[in-house]
Amino acid sequence: MTIGVLKEPAPETRVSLLPEHLATLKKWNVNVCIESNAGATAFANDDKYTEAGATIQSRAEILQSSDIILSINTPDKSEIENLQSKIVLGVYQPLFTAQVMKDWATKGLTVFSMDMLPRTTRAQSMDILSSQANIAGYKAVLTAANLFPKYFPMFMTAAGSVPPAKMLILGAGVAGLQAIATAKRLGAVVEVFDTRPAVKEEVMSLGAKFVEVEGAADASKAGGYAVEQTAEFLERQKAKIAEAVAKADIVITTAQIPGKKAPVLITTAMMEAMKNGSVIIDLAAATGGNTELTKTDETVIHNGVSIVGNSYLASTMPSDASKLYGKNVLNFLQLIITKEGAINLNFEDDLVKGTCVVHGGVITNDRVNAIING
Ligand code: NAD
């Protein structure tokens, strides 16, 4: 059995597997083929893969000879045409690309999308959303620190004192919690909003203040994912957020709802009330953004406030991002590859079933089917 790793298109810098991941696959008698230069942007060159036992091939050879193809981003449409019964595994955001998945189903391939993994305790070691969001949260704070024209920590110096930066974080999921921890280490004062009251304790244990808004929709039955809020709750939340935004030097927004456009939590008027030189890092940019002015993969400057919509923050740390992503993938592959190196798709396993989007000529995922069927 052969696993092939494709080179990702720019601006992606990550790669599905690093040389350090290959030893486990070797133990399972799996051959690994790497597209030439696939790891270069993650600082893993072809020699390192060869030393670890992989074969370097062209893209065409990999697409033809591999049983499982690893590609974080969506391969080209023309490449999908000829994959027939092969397995493709990556992060294809099927809740936003349901029609593409429908098209892929007609080609006969099997598609696993790691962003569909159920969020259970057993799934934690395979959760690419968590490992990559952790990096995004960390890098969001460092990006803000670079753009912010002042210090983060408080200083009392002979030349005068400097107050600490005030940071507001909207959404205390994986990215938000890492952003709090990083901002606290740099000495900022941090306030946090989330619609899940369950995160209050975690937020406070990291040394930040949790701002409560009563009446949020219950997300405890959404399998670890956030749920949409009522218009009435969002109005009340908006009033409290407006007060907090006006005081903040830096805002990091992370609020996302799987399969839906991100909620707009910060209006233009709120941003116009911010101080000159303030910075907003919008980690929900790829799904529409949490501010009215966010532009995906651009930095907008409005009234002296920088609004950063970089949706590739995990890619700015390609070595560790690939290290963690690859380990997540390896842990998942263990569910679909036997110790003898054969493919075994056990759809009785909730993680295999939940992550599979396309198999046997049809869309197998209930959440994607629900979108297609309206
Ligand atoms: P996410 O990226 O979908 O959302 C980020 C945060 O934004 C969430 O905390 C959400 O509650 C919040 N949010 C949504 N709408 C909001 C609004 N209008 N205002 C303010 N905040 C809003 O979430 P995520 O970080 O991927 O995961 C969220 C949680 O899921 C984690 O903190 C964890 O508890 C759980 N989780 C479980 C597992 C597992 O068990 N395998 C894995 C990952 C996450």
JSON list of N, CA, C and O and ligand atoms in Angstrom, two decimals, residues 117-125 127 129-130 133 169-177 193-196 199 202 219 223-229 233-234 237 241 254-258 263 265 290, ligand 1:
[
{"chain": "A", "resi": 117, "resn": "LEU", "atom": "N", "xyz": [-13.93, 15.93, 11.56]},
{"chain": "A", "resi": 117, "resn": "LEU", "atom": "CA", "xyz": [-13.73, 14.97, 12.66]},
{"chain": "A", "resi": 117, "resn": "LEU", "atom": "C", "xyz": [-14.64, 15.30, 13.84]},
{"chain": "A", "resi": 117, "resn": "LEU", "atom": "O", "xyz": [-14.68, 16.45, 14.29]},
{"chain": "A", "resi": 118, "resn": "PRO", "atom": "N", "xyz": [-15.40, 14.33, 14.34]},
{"chain": "A", "resi": 118, "resn": "PRO", "atom": "CA", "xyz": [-16.21, 14.60, 15.53]},
{"chain": "A", "resi": 118, "resn": "PRO", "atom": "C", "xyz": [-15.32, 15.03, 16.69]},
{"chain": "A", "resi": 118, "resn": "PRO", "atom": "O", "xyz": [-14.18, 14.59, 16.80]},
{"chain": "A", "resi": 119, "resn": "ARG", "atom": "N", "xyz": [-15.84, 15.92, 17.56]},
{"chain": "A", "resi": 119, "resn": "ARG", "atom": "CA", "xyz": [-15.00, 16.46, 18.63]},
{"chain": "A", "resi": 119, "resn": "ARG", "atom": "C", "xyz": [-15.27, 15.70, 19.93]},
{"chain": "A", "resi": 119, "resn": "ARG", "atom": "O", "xyz": [-15.93, 16.18, 20.83]},
{"chain": "A", "resi": 120, "resn": "THR", "atom": "N", "xyz": [-14.73, 14.48, 19.96]},
{"chain": "A", "resi": 120, "resn": "THR", "atom": "CA", "xyz": [-14.89, 13.65, 21.15]},
{"chain": "A", "resi": 120, "resn": "THR", "atom": "C", "xyz": [-13.52, 13.48, 21.81]},
{"chain": "A", "resi": 120, "resn": "THR", "atom": "O", "xyz": [-12.49, 13.83, 21.21]},
{"chain": "A", "resi": 121, "resn": "THR", "atom": "N", "xyz": [-13.52, 12.92, 23.00]},
{"chain": "A", "resi": 121, "resn": "THR", "atom": "CA", "xyz": [-12.24, 12.74, 23.72]},
{"chain": "A", "resi": 121, "resn": "THR", "atom": "C", "xyz": [-11.28, 11.87, 22.90]},
{"chain": "A", "resi": 121, "resn": "THR", "atom": "O", "xyz": [-10.11, 12.18, 22.75]},
{"chain": "A", "resi": 122, "resn": "ARG", "atom": "N", "xyz": [-11.81, 10.76, 22.30]},
{"chain": "A", "resi": 122, "resn": "ARG", "atom": "CA", "xyz": [-10.96, 9.86, 21.53]},
{"chain": "A", "resi": 122, "resn": "ARG", "atom": "C", "xyz": [-10.37, 10.56, 20.30]},
{"chain": "A", "resi": 122, "resn": "ARG", "atom": "O", "xyz": [-9.30, 10.19, 19.80]},
{"chain": "A", "resi": 123, "resn": "ALA", "atom": "N", "xyz": [-11.04, 11.61, 19.82]},
{"chain": "A", "resi": 123, "resn": "ALA", "atom": "CA", "xyz": [-10.61, 12.28, 18.60]},
{"chain": "A", "resi": 123, "resn": "ALA", "atom": "C", "xyz": [-9.53, 13.34, 18.84]},
{"chain": "A", "resi": 123, "resn": "ALA", "atom": "O", "xyz": [-8.96, 13.87, 17.89]},
{"chain": "A", "resi": 124, "resn": "GLN", "atom": "N", "xyz": [-9.26, 13.64, 20.11]},
{"chain": "A", "resi": 124, "resn": "GLN", "atom": "CA", "xyz": [-8.40, 14.79, 20.38]},
{"chain": "A", "resi": 124, "resn": "GLN", "atom": "C", "xyz": [-7.02, 14.72, 19.71]},
{"chain": "A", "resi": 124, "resn": "GLN", "atom": "O", "xyz": [-6.52, 15.72, 19.21]},
{"chain": "A", "resi": 125, "resn": "SER", "atom": "N", "xyz": [-6.44, 13.51, 19.66]},
{"chain": "A", "resi": 125, "resn": "SER", "atom": "CA", "xyz": [-5.09, 13.39, 19.09]},
{"chain": "A", "resi": 125, "resn": "SER", "atom": "C", "xyz": [-5.09, 13.53, 17.56]},
{"chain": "A", "resi": 125, "resn": "SER", "atom": "O", "xyz": [-4.03, 13.54, 16.94]},
{"chain": "A", "resi": 127, "resn": "ASP", "atom": "N", "xyz": [-7.19, 15.94, 16.05]},
{"chain": "A", "resi": 127, "resn": "ASP", "atom": "CA", "xyz": [-7.97, 17.15, 15.78]},
{"chain": "A", "resi": 127, "resn": "ASP", "atom": "C", "xyz": [-7.12, 18.26, 15.16]},
{"chain": "A", "resi": 127, "resn": "ASP", "atom": "O", "xyz": [-6.47, 19.04, 15.86]},
{"chain": "A", "resi": 129, "resn": "LEU", "atom": "N", "xyz": [-8.18, 20.87, 13.63]},
{"chain": "A", "resi": 129, "resn": "LEU", "atom": "CA", "xyz": [-8.70, 22.22, 13.88]},
{"chain": "A", "resi": 129, "resn": "LEU", "atom": "C", "xyz": [-8.06, 22.76, 15.16]},
{"chain": "A", "resi": 129, "resn": "LEU", "atom": "O", "xyz": [-7.69, 23.94, 15.24]},
{"chain": "A", "resi": 130, "resn": "SER", "atom": "N", "xyz": [-7.91, 21.90, 16.16]},
{"chain": "A", "resi": 130, "resn": "SER", "atom": "CA", "xyz": [-7.31, 22.36, 17.41]},
{"chain": "A", "resi": 130, "resn": "SER", "atom": "C", "xyz": [-5.82, 22.65, 17.24]},
{"chain": "A", "resi": 130, "resn": "SER", "atom": "O", "xyz": [-5.34, 23.70, 17.67]},
{"chain": "A", "resi": 133, "resn": "ALA", "atom": "N", "xyz": [-5.47, 25.80, 15.13]},
{"chain": "A", "resi": 133, "resn": "ALA", "atom": "CA", "xyz": [-6.05, 27.00, 15.78]},
{"chain": "A", "resi": 133, "resn": "ALA", "atom": "C", "xyz": [-5.16, 27.47, 16.93]},
{"chain": "A", "resi": 133, "resn": "ALA", "atom": "O", "xyz": [-5.05, 28.67, 17.20]},
{"chain": "A", "resi": 169, "resn": "ILE", "atom": "N", "xyz": [-10.54, 39.74, 23.61]},
{"chain": "A", "resi": 169, "resn": "ILE", "atom": "CA", "xyz": [-10.57, 38.54, 22.78]},
{"chain": "A", "resi": 169, "resn": "ILE", "atom": "C", "xyz": [-12.02, 38.07, 22.68]},
{"chain": "A", "resi": 169, "resn": "ILE", "atom": "O", "xyz": [-12.69, 37.88, 23.70]},
{"chain": "A", "resi": 170, "resn": "LEU", "atom": "N", "xyz": [-12.51, 37.93, 21.45]},
{"chain": "A", "resi": 170, "resn": "LEU", "atom": "CA", "xyz": [-13.88, 37.48, 21.25]},
{"chain": "A", "resi": 170, "resn": "LEU", "atom": "C", "xyz": [-13.85, 36.01, 20.82]},
{"chain": "A", "resi": 170, "resn": "LEU", "atom": "O", "xyz": [-13.38, 35.69, 19.72]},
{"chain": "A", "resi": 171, "resn": "GLY", "atom": "N", "xyz": [-14.32, 35.15, 21.70]},
{"chain": "A", "resi": 171, "resn": "GLY", "atom": "CA", "xyz": [-14.29, 33.71, 21.41]},
{"chain": "A", "resi": 171, "resn": "GLY", "atom": "C", "xyz": [-13.15, 33.05, 22.14]},
{"chain": "A", "resi": 171, "resn": "GLY", "atom": "O", "xyz": [-11.98, 33.32, 21.85]},
{"chain": "A", "resi": 172, "resn": "ALA", "atom": "N", "xyz": [-13.48, 32.20, 23.12]},
{"chain": "A", "resi": 172, "resn": "ALA", "atom": "CA", "xyz": [-12.43, 31.52, 23.89]},
{"chain": "A", "resi": 172, "resn": "ALA", "atom": "C", "xyz": [-12.43, 30.04, 23.58]},
{"chain": "A", "resi": 172, "resn": "ALA", "atom": "O", "xyz": [-12.53, 29.18, 24.46]},
{"chain": "A", "resi": 173, "resn": "GLY", "atom": "N", "xyz": [-12.35, 29.71, 22.28]},
{"chain": "A", "resi": 173, "resn": "GLY", "atom": "CA", "xyz": [-12.16, 28.32, 21.86]},
{"chain": "A", "resi": 173, "resn": "GLY", "atom": "C", "xyz": [-10.66, 28.04, 21.91]},
{"chain": "A", "resi": 173, "resn": "GLY", "atom": "O", "xyz": [-9.93, 28.66, 22.69]},
{"chain": "A", "resi": 174, "resn": "VAL", "atom": "N", "xyz": [-10.20, 27.15, 21.05]},
{"chain": "A", "resi": 174, "resn": "VAL", "atom": "CA", "xyz": [-8.79, 26.77, 21.09]},
{"chain": "A", "resi": 174, "resn": "VAL", "atom": "C", "xyz": [-7.90, 27.98, 20.77]},
{"chain": "A", "resi": 174, "resn": "VAL", "atom": "O", "xyz": [-6.93, 28.27, 21.50]},
{"chain": "A", "resi": 175, "resn": "ALA", "atom": "N", "xyz": [-8.22, 28.71, 19.69]},
{"chain": "A", "resi": 175, "resn": "ALA", "atom": "CA", "xyz": [-7.39, 29.86, 19.30]},
{"chain": "A", "resi": 175, "resn": "ALA", "atom": "C", "xyz": [-7.45, 30.95, 20.37]},
{"chain": "A", "resi": 175, "resn": "ALA", "atom": "O", "xyz": [-6.43, 31.53, 20.75]},
{"chain": "A", "resi": 176, "resn": "GLY", "atom": "N", "xyz": [-8.66, 31.22, 20.85]},
{"chain": "A", "resi": 176, "resn": "GLY", "atom": "CA", "xyz": [-8.84, 32.29, 21.84]},
{"chain": "A", "resi": 176, "resn": "GLY", "atom": "C", "xyz": [-8.08, 32.00, 23.13]},
{"chain": "A", "resi": 176, "resn": "GLY", "atom": "O", "xyz": [-7.43, 32.89, 23.69]},
{"chain": "A", "resi": 177, "resn": "LEU", "atom": "N", "xyz": [-8.14, 30.75, 23.60]},
{"chain": "A", "resi": 177, "resn": "LEU", "atom": "CA", "xyz": [-7.46, 30.42, 24.85]},
{"chain": "A", "resi": 177, "resn": "LEU", "atom": "C", "xyz": [-5.94, 30.55, 24.69]},
{"chain": "A", "resi": 177, "resn": "LEU", "atom": "O", "xyz": [-5.24, 31.03, 25.58]},
{"chain": "A", "resi": 193, "resn": "PHE", "atom": "N", "xyz": [-14.85, 37.59, 25.73]},
{"chain": "A", "resi": 193, "resn": "PHE", "atom": "CA", "xyz": [-16.27, 37.27, 25.55]},
{"chain": "A", "resi": 193, "resn": "PHE", "atom": "C", "xyz": [-16.38, 35.89, 24.93]},
{"chain": "A", "resi": 193, "resn": "PHE", "atom": "O", "xyz": [-15.62, 35.56, 24.03]},
{"chain": "A", "resi": 194, "resn": "ASP", "atom": "N", "xyz": [-17.34, 35.10, 25.35]},
{"chain": "A", "resi": 194, "resn": "ASP", "atom": "CA", "xyz": [-17.72, 33.87, 24.63]},
{"chain": "A", "resi": 194, "resn": "ASP", "atom": "C", "xyz": [-19.17, 33.59, 24.92]},
{"chain": "A", "resi": 194, "resn": "ASP", "atom": "O", "xyz": [-19.68, 33.98, 25.97]},
{"chain": "A", "resi": 195, "resn": "THR", "atom": "N", "xyz": [-19.82, 32.91, 23.98]},
{"chain": "A", "resi": 195, "resn": "THR", "atom": "CA", "xyz": [-21.23, 32.58, 24.18]},
{"chain": "A", "resi": 195, "resn": "THR", "atom": "C", "xyz": [-21.39, 31.31, 25.01]},
{"chain": "A", "resi": 195, "resn": "THR", "atom": "O", "xyz": [-22.49, 30.97, 25.40]},
{"chain": "A", "resi": 196, "resn": "ARG", "atom": "N", "xyz": [-20.28, 30.58, 25.23]},
{"chain": "A", "resi": 196, "resn": "ARG", "atom": "CA", "xyz": [-20.36, 29.36, 26.05]},
{"chain": "A", "resi": 196, "resn": "ARG", "atom": "C", "xyz": [-19.91, 29.68, 27.47]},
{"chain": "A", "resi": 196, "resn": "ARG", "atom": "O", "xyz": [-18.71, 29.88, 27.72]},
{"chain": "A", "resi": 199, "resn": "VAL", "atom": "N", "xyz": [-16.72, 28.18, 29.36]},
{"chain": "A", "resi": 199, "resn": "VAL", "atom": "CA", "xyz": [-15.29, 28.53, 29.24]},
{"chain": "A", "resi": 199, "resn": "VAL", "atom": "C", "xyz": [-14.85, 29.57, 30.28]},
{"chain": "A", "resi": 199, "resn": "VAL", "atom": "O", "xyz": [-13.66, 29.87, 30.39]},
{"chain": "A", "resi": 202, "resn": "GLU", "atom": "N", "xyz": [-11.97, 28.49, 32.51]},
{"chain": "A", "resi": 202, "resn": "GLU", "atom": "CA", "xyz": [-10.68, 28.38, 31.79]},
{"chain": "A", "resi": 202, "resn": "GLU", "atom": "C", "xyz": [-10.09, 29.77, 31.56]},
{"chain": "A", "resi": 202, "resn": "GLU", "atom": "O", "xyz": [-8.89, 29.99, 31.71]},
{"chain": "A", "resi": 219, "resn": "ALA", "atom": "N", "xyz": [-24.85, 25.39, 23.62]},
{"chain": "A", "resi": 219, "resn": "ALA", "atom": "CA", "xyz": [-24.06, 24.68, 22.62]},
{"chain": "A", "resi": 219, "resn": "ALA", "atom": "C", "xyz": [-23.58, 23.33, 23.14]},
{"chain": "A", "resi": 219, "resn": "ALA", "atom": "O", "xyz": [-22.79, 22.65, 22.50]},
{"chain": "A", "resi": 223, "resn": "GLY", "atom": "N", "xyz": [-21.70, 18.88, 19.95]},
{"chain": "A", "resi": 223, "resn": "GLY", "atom": "CA", "xyz": [-20.51, 18.07, 19.70]},
{"chain": "A", "resi": 223, "resn": "GLY", "atom": "C", "xyz": [-19.22, 18.86, 19.70]},
{"chain": "A", "resi": 223, "resn": "GLY", "atom": "O", "xyz": [-18.31, 18.58, 18.94]},
{"chain": "A", "resi": 224, "resn": "GLY", "atom": "N", "xyz": [-19.11, 19.85, 20.60]},
{"chain": "A", "resi": 224, "resn": "GLY", "atom": "CA", "xyz": [-17.87, 20.62, 20.69]},
{"chain": "A", "resi": 224, "resn": "GLY", "atom": "C", "xyz": [-17.84, 21.81, 19.76]},
{"chain": "A", "resi": 224, "resn": "GLY", "atom": "O", "xyz": [-16.91, 22.61, 19.79]},
{"chain": "A", "resi": 225, "resn": "TYR", "atom": "N", "xyz": [-18.86, 21.98, 18.90]},
{"chain": "A", "resi": 225, "resn": "TYR", "atom": "CA", "xyz": [-18.89, 23.11, 17.98]},
{"chain": "A", "resi": 225, "resn": "TYR", "atom": "C", "xyz": [-19.81, 24.21, 18.50]},
{"chain": "A", "resi": 225, "resn": "TYR", "atom": "O", "xyz": [-20.74, 23.93, 19.25]},
{"chain": "A", "resi": 226, "resn": "ALA", "atom": "N", "xyz": [-19.56, 25.44, 18.07]},
{"chain": "A", "resi": 226, "resn": "ALA", "atom": "CA", "xyz": [-20.42, 26.56, 18.49]},
{"chain": "A", "resi": 226, "resn": "ALA", "atom": "C", "xyz": [-21.74, 26.50, 17.73]},
{"chain": "A", "resi": 226, "resn": "ALA", "atom": "O", "xyz": [-21.84, 25.88, 16.67]},
{"chain": "A", "resi": 227, "resn": "VAL", "atom": "N", "xyz": [-22.77, 27.16, 18.27]},
{"chain": "A", "resi": 227, "resn": "VAL", "atom": "CA", "xyz": [-24.07, 27.21, 17.58]},
{"chain": "A", "resi": 227, "resn": "VAL", "atom": "C", "xyz": [-24.42, 28.68, 17.31]},
{"chain": "A", "resi": 227, "resn": "VAL", "atom": "O", "xyz": [-23.85, 29.59, 17.92]},
{"chain": "A", "resi": 228, "resn": "GLU", "atom": "N", "xyz": [-25.37, 28.89, 16.38]},
{"chain": "A", "resi": 228, "resn": "GLU", "atom": "CA", "xyz": [-25.78, 30.27, 16.07]},
{"chain": "A", "resi": 228, "resn": "GLU", "atom": "C", "xyz": [-26.60, 30.84, 17.22]},
{"chain": "A", "resi": 228, "resn": "GLU", "atom": "O", "xyz": [-27.34, 30.12, 17.88]},
{"chain": "A", "resi": 229, "resn": "GLN", "atom": "N", "xyz": [-26.48, 32.16, 17.44]},
{"chain": "A", "resi": 229, "resn": "GLN", "atom": "CA", "xyz": [-27.21, 32.82, 18.53]},
{"chain": "A", "resi": 229, "resn": "GLN", "atom": "C", "xyz": [-28.43, 33.55, 17.97]},
{"chain": "A", "resi": 229, "resn": "GLN", "atom": "O", "xyz": [-28.49, 33.86, 16.78]},
{"chain": "A", "resi": 233, "resn": "PHE", "atom": "N", "xyz": [-30.04, 38.04, 21.35]},
{"chain": "A", "resi": 233, "resn": "PHE", "atom": "CA", "xyz": [-28.82, 37.87, 22.14]},
{"chain": "A", "resi": 233, "resn": "PHE", "atom": "C", "xyz": [-27.69, 38.68, 21.51]},
{"chain": "A", "resi": 233, "resn": "PHE", "atom": "O", "xyz": [-26.95, 39.39, 22.21]},
{"chain": "A", "resi": 234, "resn": "LEU", "atom": "N", "xyz": [-27.57, 38.59, 20.17]},
{"chain": "A", "resi": 234, "resn": "LEU", "atom": "CA", "xyz": [-26.47, 39.28, 19.49]},
{"chain": "A", "resi": 234, "resn": "LEU", "atom": "C", "xyz": [-26.54, 40.79, 19.70]},
{"chain": "A", "resi": 234, "resn": "LEU", "atom": "O", "xyz": [-25.51, 41.46, 19.84]},
{"chain": "A", "resi": 237, "resn": "GLN", "atom": "N", "xyz": [-25.32, 41.43, 23.18]},
{"chain": "A", "resi": 237, "resn": "GLN", "atom": "CA", "xyz": [-23.88, 41.20, 23.22]},
{"chain": "A", "resi": 237, "resn": "GLN", "atom": "C", "xyz": [-23.15, 42.37, 22.57]},
{"chain": "A", "resi": 237, "resn": "GLN", "atom": "O", "xyz": [-22.12, 42.83, 23.04]},
{"chain": "A", "resi": 241, "resn": "ILE", "atom": "N", "xyz": [-20.03, 44.50, 23.82]},
{"chain": "A", "resi": 241, "resn": "ILE", "atom": "CA", "xyz": [-18.78, 44.45, 23.05]},
{"chain": "A", "resi": 241, "resn": "ILE", "atom": "C", "xyz": [-18.36, 45.87, 22.68]},
{"chain": "A", "resi": 241, "resn": "ILE", "atom": "O", "xyz": [-17.17, 46.21, 22.73]},
{"chain": "A", "resi": 254, "resn": "THR", "atom": "N", "xyz": [-12.28, 35.48, 17.16]},
{"chain": "A", "resi": 254, "resn": "THR", "atom": "CA", "xyz": [-12.13, 34.07, 16.75]},
{"chain": "A", "resi": 254, "resn": "THR", "atom": "C", "xyz": [-13.49, 33.38, 16.60]},
{"chain": "A", "resi": 254, "resn": "THR", "atom": "O", "xyz": [-13.54, 32.15, 16.54]},
{"chain": "A", "resi": 255, "resn": "ALA", "atom": "N", "xyz": [-14.59, 34.14, 16.60]},
{"chain": "A", "resi": 255, "resn": "ALA", "atom": "CA", "xyz": [-15.92, 33.51, 16.67]},
{"chain": "A", "resi": 255, "resn": "ALA", "atom": "C", "xyz": [-16.33, 32.91, 15.32]},
{"chain": "A", "resi": 255, "resn": "ALA", "atom": "O", "xyz": [-16.47, 33.63, 14.33]},
{"chain": "A", "resi": 256, "resn": "GLN", "atom": "N", "xyz": [-16.50, 31.60, 15.30]},
{"chain": "A", "resi": 256, "resn": "GLN", "atom": "CA", "xyz": [-16.90, 30.93, 14.06]},
{"chain": "A", "resi": 256, "resn": "GLN", "atom": "C", "xyz": [-18.01, 29.94, 14.36]},
{"chain": "A", "resi": 256, "resn": "GLN", "atom": "O", "xyz": [-18.07, 29.38, 15.45]},
{"chain": "A", "resi": 257, "resn": "ILE", "atom": "N", "xyz": [-18.86, 29.71, 13.37]},
{"chain": "A", "resi": 257, "resn": "ILE", "atom": "CA", "xyz": [-19.93, 28.72, 13.49]},
{"chain": "A", "resi": 257, "resn": "ILE", "atom": "C", "xyz": [-19.74, 27.75, 12.33]},
{"chain": "A", "resi": 257, "resn": "ILE", "atom": "O", "xyz": [-19.78, 28.18, 11.17]},
{"chain": "A", "resi": 258, "resn": "PRO", "atom": "N", "xyz": [-19.50, 26.46, 12.60]},
{"chain": "A", "resi": 258, "resn": "PRO", "atom": "CA", "xyz": [-19.23, 25.52, 11.50]},
{"chain": "A", "resi": 258, "resn": "PRO", "atom": "C", "xyz": [-20.30, 25.57, 10.40]},
{"chain": "A", "resi": 258, "resn": "PRO", "atom": "O", "xyz": [-21.50, 25.51, 10.70]},
{"chain": "A", "resi": 263, "resn": "PRO", "atom": "N", "xyz": [-20.24, 35.31, 12.66]},
{"chain": "A", "resi": 263, "resn": "PRO", "atom": "CA", "xyz": [-21.08, 36.43, 13.09]},
{"chain": "A", "resi": 263, "resn": "PRO", "atom": "C", "xyz": [-20.29, 37.75, 13.07]},
{"chain": "A", "resi": 263, "resn": "PRO", "atom": "O", "xyz": [-19.12, 37.77, 13.44]},
{"chain": "A", "resi": 265, "resn": "LEU", "atom": "N", "xyz": [-19.42, 40.79, 14.78]},
{"chain": "A", "resi": 265, "resn": "LEU", "atom": "CA", "xyz": [-19.50, 41.22, 16.19]},
{"chain": "A", "resi": 265, "resn": "LEU", "atom": "C", "xyz": [-19.01, 42.66, 16.35]},
{"chain": "A", "resi": 265, "resn": "LEU", "atom": "O", "xyz": [-19.31, 43.31, 17.35]},
{"chain": "A", "resi": 290, "resn": "ASN", "atom": "N", "xyz": [-15.28, 38.62, 11.60]},
{"chain": "A", "resi": 290, "resn": "ASN", "atom": "CA", "xyz": [-16.09, 39.08, 12.73]},
{"chain": "A", "resi": 290, "resn": "ASN", "atom": "C", "xyz": [-16.25, 40.59, 12.76]},
{"chain": "A", "resi": 290, "resn": "ASN", "atom": "O", "xyz": [-16.90, 41.13, 13.65]},
{"chain": "B", "resi": 1, "resn": "NAD", "atom": "P1", "xyz": [-14.60, 27.65, 16.96]},
{"chain": "B", "resi": 1, "resn": "NAD", "atom": "O1", "xyz": [-13.36, 28.00, 16.21]},
{"chain": "B", "resi": 1, "resn": "NAD", "atom": "O2", "xyz": [-15.73, 27.03, 16.20]},
{"chain": "B", "resi": 1, "resn": "NAD", "atom": "O3", "xyz": [-15.17, 28.96, 17.71]},
{"chain": "B", "resi": 1, "resn": "NAD", "atom": "C1", "xyz": [-14.32, 29.76, 18.51]},
{"chain": "B", "resi": 1, "resn": "NAD", "atom": "C2", "xyz": [-15.04, 30.25, 19.72]},
{"chain": "B", "resi": 1, "resn": "NAD", "atom": "O4", "xyz": [-15.94, 31.29, 19.35]},
{"chain": "B", "resi": 1, "resn": "NAD", "atom": "C3", "xyz": [-15.89, 29.21, 20.45]},
{"chain": "B", "resi": 1, "resn": "NAD", "atom": "O5", "xyz": [-15.44, 29.14, 21.79]},
{"chain": "B", "resi": 1, "resn": "NAD", "atom": "C4", "xyz": [-17.31, 29.74, 20.33]},
{"chain": "B", "resi": 1, "resn": "NAD", "atom": "O6", "xyz": [-18.10, 29.44, 21.48]},
{"chain": "B", "resi": 1, "resn": "NAD", "atom": "C5", "xyz": [-17.07, 31.23, 20.20]},
{"chain": "B", "resi": 1, "resn": "NAD", "atom": "N1", "xyz": [-18.20, 31.97, 19.63]},
{"chain": "B", "resi": 1, "resn": "NAD", "atom": "C6", "xyz": [-19.05, 31.59, 18.63]},
{"chain": "B", "resi": 1, "resn": "NAD", "atom": "N2", "xyz": [-19.95, 32.58, 18.40]},
{"chain": "B", "resi": 1, "resn": "NAD", "atom": "C7", "xyz": [-19.65, 33.60, 19.26]},
{"chain": "B", "resi": 1, "resn": "NAD", "atom": "C8", "xyz": [-20.21, 34.89, 19.50]},
{"chain": "B", "resi": 1, "resn": "NAD", "atom": "N3", "xyz": [-21.29, 35.34, 18.84]},
{"chain": "B", "resi": 1, "resn": "NAD", "atom": "N4", "xyz": [-19.62, 35.65, 20.46]},
{"chain": "B", "resi": 1, "resn": "NAD", "atom": "C9", "xyz": [-18.55, 35.22, 21.16]},
{"chain": "B", "resi": 1, "resn": "NAD", "atom": "N5", "xyz": [-17.99, 34.01, 20.97]},
{"chain": "B", "resi": 1, "resn": "NAD", "atom": "C10", "xyz": [-18.53, 33.22, 20.04]},
{"chain": "B", "resi": 1, "resn": "NAD", "atom": "O7", "xyz": [-14.30, 26.69, 18.19]},
{"chain": "B", "resi": 1, "resn": "NAD", "atom": "P2", "xyz": [-13.04, 25.78, 18.54]},
{"chain": "B", "resi": 1, "resn": "NAD", "atom": "O8", "xyz": [-11.98, 26.60, 19.13]},
{"chain": "B", "resi": 1, "resn": "NAD", "atom": "O9", "xyz": [-12.66, 24.96, 17.37]},
{"chain": "B", "resi": 1, "resn": "NAD", "atom": "O10", "xyz": [-13.65, 24.80, 19.64]},
{"chain": "B", "resi": 1, "resn": "NAD", "atom": "C11", "xyz": [-14.52, 25.25, 20.63]},
{"chain": "B", "resi": 1, "resn": "NAD", "atom": "C12", "xyz": [-14.51, 24.26, 21.78]},
{"chain": "B", "resi": 1, "resn": "NAD", "atom": "O11", "xyz": [-14.81, 22.93, 21.35]},
{"chain": "B", "resi": 1, "resn": "NAD", "atom": "C13", "xyz": [-13.18, 24.11, 22.50]},
{"chain": "B", "resi": 1, "resn": "NAD", "atom": "O12", "xyz": [-12.86, 25.13, 23.37]},
{"chain": "B", "resi": 1, "resn": "NAD", "atom": "C14", "xyz": [-13.40, 22.79, 23.22]},
{"chain": "B", "resi": 1, "resn": "NAD", "atom": "O13", "xyz": [-14.16, 22.98, 24.40]},
{"chain": "B", "resi": 1, "resn": "NAD", "atom": "C15", "xyz": [-14.23, 22.02, 22.23]},
{"chain": "B", "resi": 1, "resn": "NAD", "atom": "N6", "xyz": [-13.34, 21.09, 21.50]},
{"chain": "B", "resi": 1, "resn": "NAD", "atom": "C16", "xyz": [-13.38, 19.76, 21.80]},
{"chain": "B", "resi": 1, "resn": "NAD", "atom": "C17", "xyz": [-12.53, 18.89, 21.15]},
{"chain": "B", "resi": 1, "resn": "NAD", "atom": "C18", "xyz": [-12.52, 17.43, 21.44]},
{"chain": "B", "resi": 1, "resn": "NAD", "atom": "O14", "xyz": [-13.07, 17.05, 22.46]},
{"chain": "B", "resi": 1, "resn": "NAD", "atom": "N7", "xyz": [-11.93, 16.60, 20.59]},
{"chain": "B", "resi": 1, "resn": "NAD", "atom": "C19", "xyz": [-11.65, 19.35, 20.18]},
{"chain": "B", "resi": 1, "resn": "NAD", "atom": "C20", "xyz": [-11.63, 20.72, 19.90]},
{"chain": "B", "resi": 1, "resn": "NAD", "atom": "C21", "xyz": [-12.49, 21.56, 20.56]}
]
